[in-house]
Coordinates of C-alpha atoms in Angstrom, one line a residue:
M73 CA -37.0 -74.9 -133.2
S74 CA -34.6 -72.1 -132.2
P75 CA -31.5 -71.8 -134.3
T76 CA -28.2 -72.9 -132.6
L77 CA -25.3 -70.7 -132.0
G78 CA -23.6 -72.4 -134.9
D79 CA -26.5 -71.6 -137.2
L80 CA -26.3 -67.9 -136.3
L81 CA -22.6 -67.9 -136.9
A82 CA -22.8 -69.7 -140.3
A83 CA -25.5 -67.3 -141.6
A84 CA -23.6 -64.2 -140.3
R85 CA -20.3 -65.4 -141.9
Q86 CA -22.0 -65.6 -145.3
R87 CA -23.5 -62.1 -145.0
L88 CA -20.2 -60.6 -143.8
A89 CA -18.2 -62.2 -146.7
A90 CA -20.7 -60.6 -149.1
T91 CA -20.0 -57.0 -148.0
P92 CA -18.4 -54.7 -150.6
F93 CA -15.7 -53.7 -148.0
G94 CA -14.7 -57.3 -147.3
A95 CA -15.6 -57.8 -143.7
P96 CA -13.7 -60.8 -142.3
P97 CA -16.2 -63.7 -141.6
R98 CA -14.6 -64.3 -138.2
E99 CA -16.1 -61.1 -137.0
A100 CA -19.4 -63.0 -136.6
A101 CA -17.8 -64.9 -133.7
L102 CA -16.5 -61.6 -132.2
L103 CA -19.9 -60.0 -132.2
L104 CA -21.8 -63.0 -130.9
G105 CA -19.2 -63.6 -128.3
H106 CA -19.5 -60.0 -127.2
V107 CA -23.3 -60.4 -126.9
L108 CA -23.0 -63.6 -124.8
G109 CA -19.9 -62.6 -122.8
L110 CA -17.9 -65.5 -124.3
S111 CA -14.5 -65.8 -125.9
E112 CA -14.3 -67.0 -129.5
A113 CA -13.0 -70.4 -128.3
Q114 CA -15.8 -70.7 -125.8
L115 CA -18.4 -69.8 -128.4
L116 CA -17.2 -72.3 -130.9
A117 CA -17.2 -75.0 -128.3
R118 CA -20.9 -74.3 -127.8
D119 CA -22.0 -74.1 -131.4
R120 CA -24.7 -76.8 -131.0
E121 CA -26.4 -75.0 -128.1
P122 CA -29.7 -73.2 -128.9
A123 CA -29.3 -69.4 -129.2
P124 CA -31.3 -67.5 -126.5
P125 CA -33.8 -65.3 -128.4
P126 CA -32.8 -62.1 -126.7
A127 CA -29.2 -62.7 -127.5
A128 CA -30.0 -63.6 -131.1
A129 CA -32.0 -60.3 -131.5
R130 CA -29.1 -58.3 -130.0
F131 CA -26.7 -60.1 -132.3
E132 CA -28.8 -59.4 -135.3
S133 CA -28.9 -55.7 -134.4
L134 CA -25.1 -55.5 -134.1
L135 CA -24.6 -57.5 -137.3
A136 CA -27.0 -55.2 -139.3
R137 CA -24.9 -52.2 -138.1
R138 CA -21.7 -54.0 -139.1
L139 CA -23.0 -54.7 -142.6
T140 CA -23.3 -50.9 -143.1
G141 CA -19.6 -50.6 -142.4
E142 CA -19.6 -49.6 -138.8
P143 CA -16.4 -50.9 -137.3
V144 CA -16.5 -53.8 -134.9
A145 CA -14.6 -51.8 -132.3
Y146 CA -17.4 -49.3 -132.1
L147 CA -20.0 -52.1 -131.9
T148 CA -18.2 -53.9 -129.0
G149 CA -16.9 -50.6 -127.5
T150 CA -13.4 -51.8 -127.1
R151 CA -10.1 -52.2 -129.0
E152 CA -7.0 -53.9 -127.9
F153 CA -3.8 -51.9 -127.9
W154 CA -0.5 -53.1 -126.4
G155 CA -2.3 -56.0 -124.8
R156 CA -4.9 -53.8 -123.0
A157 CA -8.5 -53.3 -123.8
F158 CA -9.3 -49.6 -124.5
R159 CA -12.8 -48.3 -124.6
V160 CA -13.6 -46.6 -127.9
D161 CA -16.6 -44.9 -129.4
R162 CA -17.3 -42.6 -132.3
R163 CA -15.7 -39.7 -130.5
V164 CA -12.2 -41.2 -131.0
L165 CA -10.1 -42.8 -133.7
I166 CA -9.8 -46.6 -133.3
P167 CA -6.2 -47.5 -132.2
R168 CA -4.2 -49.2 -135.0
P169 CA -1.4 -51.8 -134.7
E170 CA 0.9 -49.3 -136.5
T171 CA 0.7 -46.9 -133.6
E172 CA 2.3 -49.5 -131.3
H173 CA 5.5 -48.7 -133.1
V174 CA 5.3 -45.3 -131.4
V175 CA 5.3 -47.1 -128.1
E176 CA 8.3 -49.2 -129.2
A177 CA 10.2 -46.1 -130.2
A178 CA 9.4 -44.3 -126.9
L179 CA 10.4 -47.3 -124.8
A180 CA 13.7 -47.4 -126.6
E181 CA 14.6 -43.9 -125.6
P182 CA 17.2 -43.3 -122.9
L183 CA 14.9 -41.4 -120.6
P184 CA 15.7 -40.0 -117.1
Q185 CA 14.7 -41.8 -114.0
R186 CA 11.4 -39.8 -113.6
P187 CA 10.6 -38.7 -117.1
R188 CA 7.9 -36.2 -118.2
L189 CA 6.1 -37.1 -121.4
L190 CA 3.5 -35.3 -123.5
D191 CA 1.1 -37.0 -125.9
V192 CA -0.3 -34.6 -128.5
G193 CA -3.6 -35.6 -130.0
T194 CA -4.3 -38.3 -127.4
G195 CA -7.6 -39.6 -128.8
S196 CA -8.5 -42.7 -126.8
G197 CA -5.4 -42.1 -124.7
C198 CA -3.8 -45.3 -125.9
L199 CA -0.3 -43.8 -126.2
A200 CA -0.3 -41.8 -123.0
I201 CA -1.9 -44.5 -120.9
T202 CA 0.3 -47.3 -122.3
L203 CA 3.5 -45.3 -121.7
A204 CA 2.3 -44.4 -118.1
L205 CA 1.8 -48.1 -117.4
E206 CA 5.0 -49.3 -119.1
I207 CA 7.2 -46.6 -117.5
P208 CA 5.9 -46.5 -113.9
A209 CA 8.0 -43.5 -112.8
A210 CA 6.8 -41.4 -115.7
R211 CA 4.3 -38.5 -115.5
L212 CA 2.3 -37.6 -118.6
V213 CA 0.2 -34.9 -120.0
A214 CA -2.3 -35.9 -122.8
A215 CA -3.6 -33.1 -125.0
D216 CA -6.5 -33.1 -127.5
L217 CA -8.7 -30.6 -129.2
S218 CA -11.8 -32.7 -128.8
P219 CA -13.6 -32.6 -125.4
G220 CA -15.3 -35.9 -126.3
A221 CA -11.9 -37.6 -126.9
L222 CA -10.6 -36.3 -123.6
A223 CA -13.6 -37.8 -121.9
V224 CA -12.9 -41.2 -123.4
A225 CA -9.2 -41.0 -122.6
A226 CA -9.9 -40.0 -119.0
A227 CA -12.3 -42.9 -118.6
N228 CA -9.6 -45.3 -120.0
A229 CA -7.0 -43.9 -117.6
R230 CA -9.3 -44.6 -114.7
E231 CA -10.2 -48.1 -115.8
L232 CA -6.7 -49.1 -116.7
G233 CA -5.1 -47.8 -113.5
A234 CA -3.2 -44.7 -114.9
A235 CA -5.5 -41.9 -113.7
G236 CA -3.0 -40.7 -111.1
R237 CA -0.2 -40.2 -113.6
V238 CA -1.8 -38.8 -116.7
A239 CA -3.2 -35.3 -116.7
F240 CA -5.6 -34.3 -119.6
L241 CA -5.5 -30.9 -121.3
A242 CA -7.7 -29.4 -124.0
G243 CA -5.6 -27.7 -126.7
D244 CA -4.7 -27.4 -130.4
L245 CA -1.6 -29.6 -130.8
A246 CA 1.1 -28.3 -128.4
A247 CA 0.0 -24.7 -128.6
G248 CA 0.4 -22.9 -125.2
I249 CA 2.2 -25.8 -123.6
D250 CA 5.7 -25.2 -122.1
L251 CA 7.6 -27.9 -124.0
T252 CA 10.7 -27.3 -121.9
A253 CA 9.1 -29.3 -119.1
F254 CA 9.1 -32.5 -121.2
D255 CA 11.8 -35.1 -121.9
L256 CA 9.8 -36.7 -124.7
V257 CA 6.8 -35.8 -126.9
V258 CA 4.8 -38.4 -128.8
S259 CA 2.0 -37.9 -131.3
N260 CA -0.2 -39.7 -133.8
P261 CA -1.8 -36.6 -135.4
P262 CA -4.3 -36.5 -138.2
Y263 CA -2.3 -37.1 -141.4
I264 CA -4.5 -38.5 -144.1
D265 CA -4.7 -36.2 -147.0
P266 CA -8.3 -35.0 -147.6
A267 CA -8.0 -36.0 -151.3
E268 CA -7.5 -39.6 -150.2
L269 CA -10.7 -39.8 -148.0
P270 CA -13.1 -40.7 -150.8
G271 CA -11.0 -43.7 -151.6
L272 CA -11.0 -45.1 -148.1
S273 CA -13.2 -47.9 -146.8
P274 CA -16.6 -46.7 -145.4
E275 CA -15.5 -48.3 -142.2
V276 CA -13.0 -45.4 -141.9
C277 CA -14.4 -42.3 -143.7
A278 CA -18.1 -42.8 -142.7
F279 CA -17.7 -43.6 -139.0
E280 CA -14.4 -42.4 -137.5
P281 CA -14.2 -38.8 -136.5
R282 CA -12.9 -36.6 -139.4
L283 CA -11.1 -34.4 -136.9
A284 CA -8.9 -37.4 -135.9
L285 CA -8.3 -38.6 -139.5
S286 CA -7.4 -35.6 -141.7
P287 CA -6.4 -32.0 -141.4
R288 CA -7.8 -29.2 -143.4
G289 CA -5.4 -28.8 -146.3
A290 CA -2.5 -31.1 -147.1
G291 CA -2.1 -34.3 -145.2
D292 CA 1.2 -33.3 -143.6
L293 CA -0.1 -29.8 -142.5
L294 CA -0.6 -30.7 -138.8
L295 CA 2.7 -32.6 -138.8
A296 CA 4.5 -29.4 -140.1
R297 CA 2.8 -27.3 -137.4
L298 CA 3.7 -29.8 -134.7
L299 CA 7.3 -29.9 -135.8
Q300 CA 7.5 -26.1 -135.8
Q301 CA 6.0 -26.0 -132.3
A302 CA 8.7 -28.5 -131.2
T303 CA 11.3 -25.8 -131.5
G304 CA 10.1 -25.1 -128.0
L305 CA 11.7 -28.3 -126.7
R306 CA 14.9 -28.0 -124.8
R307 CA 18.0 -29.2 -126.5
G308 CA 18.3 -33.0 -126.6
A309 CA 14.6 -33.6 -126.0
R310 CA 12.9 -35.7 -128.7
L311 CA 9.6 -35.8 -130.6
I312 CA 8.2 -39.1 -131.9
V313 CA 5.5 -38.9 -134.6
E314 CA 3.5 -41.3 -136.6
I315 CA 3.2 -40.4 -140.3
G316 CA 1.3 -41.5 -143.4
A317 CA 2.6 -43.6 -146.3
R318 CA 4.7 -41.5 -148.7
Q319 CA 5.1 -38.7 -146.1
R320 CA 8.5 -39.5 -144.8
D321 CA 10.6 -37.2 -147.0
A322 CA 8.2 -34.2 -146.6
V323 CA 8.1 -34.6 -142.8
V324 CA 11.9 -34.9 -142.6
R325 CA 12.1 -31.6 -144.5
H326 CA 9.6 -30.0 -142.2
G327 CA 11.8 -31.1 -139.3
A328 CA 14.9 -29.7 -140.8
V329 CA 13.2 -26.3 -141.3
A330 CA 12.2 -26.4 -137.6
G331 CA 15.8 -27.2 -136.5
L332 CA 15.0 -30.8 -135.6
S333 CA 17.3 -33.6 -136.7
L334 CA 16.1 -37.1 -137.6
A335 CA 17.5 -39.4 -134.9
A336 CA 15.7 -42.7 -135.8
E337 CA 12.8 -44.1 -137.8
R338 CA 10.7 -47.3 -137.8
A339 CA 8.8 -49.0 -140.5
D340 CA 5.4 -50.6 -140.0
Y341 CA 4.6 -54.3 -140.6
A342 CA 4.3 -53.6 -144.4
G343 CA 7.8 -52.1 -144.5
I344 CA 6.5 -48.5 -144.9
P345 CA 8.2 -45.7 -142.9
R346 CA 5.7 -45.1 -140.2
V347 CA 7.4 -43.5 -137.1
L348 CA 10.0 -40.8 -137.1
V349 CA 12.1 -39.7 -134.1
F350 CA 13.3 -36.1 -134.1
E351 CA 15.8 -34.5 -131.7
R352 CA 15.9 -30.8 -130.8
S353 CA 19.5 -29.8 -131.7

C-alpha cells in the first residue's frame, strides 16, 4: 500500500528534526507542497490521500538535499521578500528579512517626484525591484560584480513587472558610476568577516556564494570602500547600507572619514543596529 501524504510528512519531519543544523520540521510541508503545487494548508487537508509515486520520489530527492544543509529557497527556487516571490539559485544570496529594513528606510526618505536610485550589489534584485514597484515614478540602476547574479536579477525584474524601470550594470560596487545622477543609493554588500565563516551554519557557508557573503579582508572592508566612493554623491543625497552585527561604530567612523554624516539608523528584529543612513554633507 502506498504511503499517504501524511506518512511522508511525518517521516520527513523526524529526519529534519535530527539534522545537526536544526532544520525546522515544517519544512517538510514546504518541500512536499512545492512538489505537488499545493499550499501548506491544502497539503495538510489532504494528509490521508495516497502519495503519487513520482511525487514521492521527487520529494525524497529534495529532502535528501535538504538534509545535507542545502537551503529550502534553493530547492524550491523562490524566496519571499516584501510580499513578492523572488527566484533564487546558488548564483545569488538568499534575501533575508533583515534586508527589508533597507526598503523601510528608503521608503521613509523625502525623495523627489521622479527619483533616481542605485542599488549596489543587487544580487537577486530584491532591493532594486522592490523599490521600483513601491515607488512607481522611480528609475533604478542595479549593479553587481557577478554576471550570474545580474542574470537572476534581470529575470526577476521581468517576472515581477519592473523590467522597464530597472537597468542592470556590471561593476565593482559603485566604481565608474556617476553618483551625482542619483538621489539615493542603497546597498546590502558582503559584510561577514572571513574569520566568522567557519562558525556559520552549513546552510550558509557551504551553499551561498562566497562573493555575496564575505569580502577578502576585514568584514567591513567593502563597506569602507563603498562609503569612500559615496563622496561622489551630490550634497544632500543619501546612502543606505545594511551592516553586520557589531559593525555599527566602525562603519560610522568610515562614513565620517569619507565626509558622510549619519542621518538615521534602524535596528533589526533582534534589536541589533542593521541599517545606517548616511548623508553627503
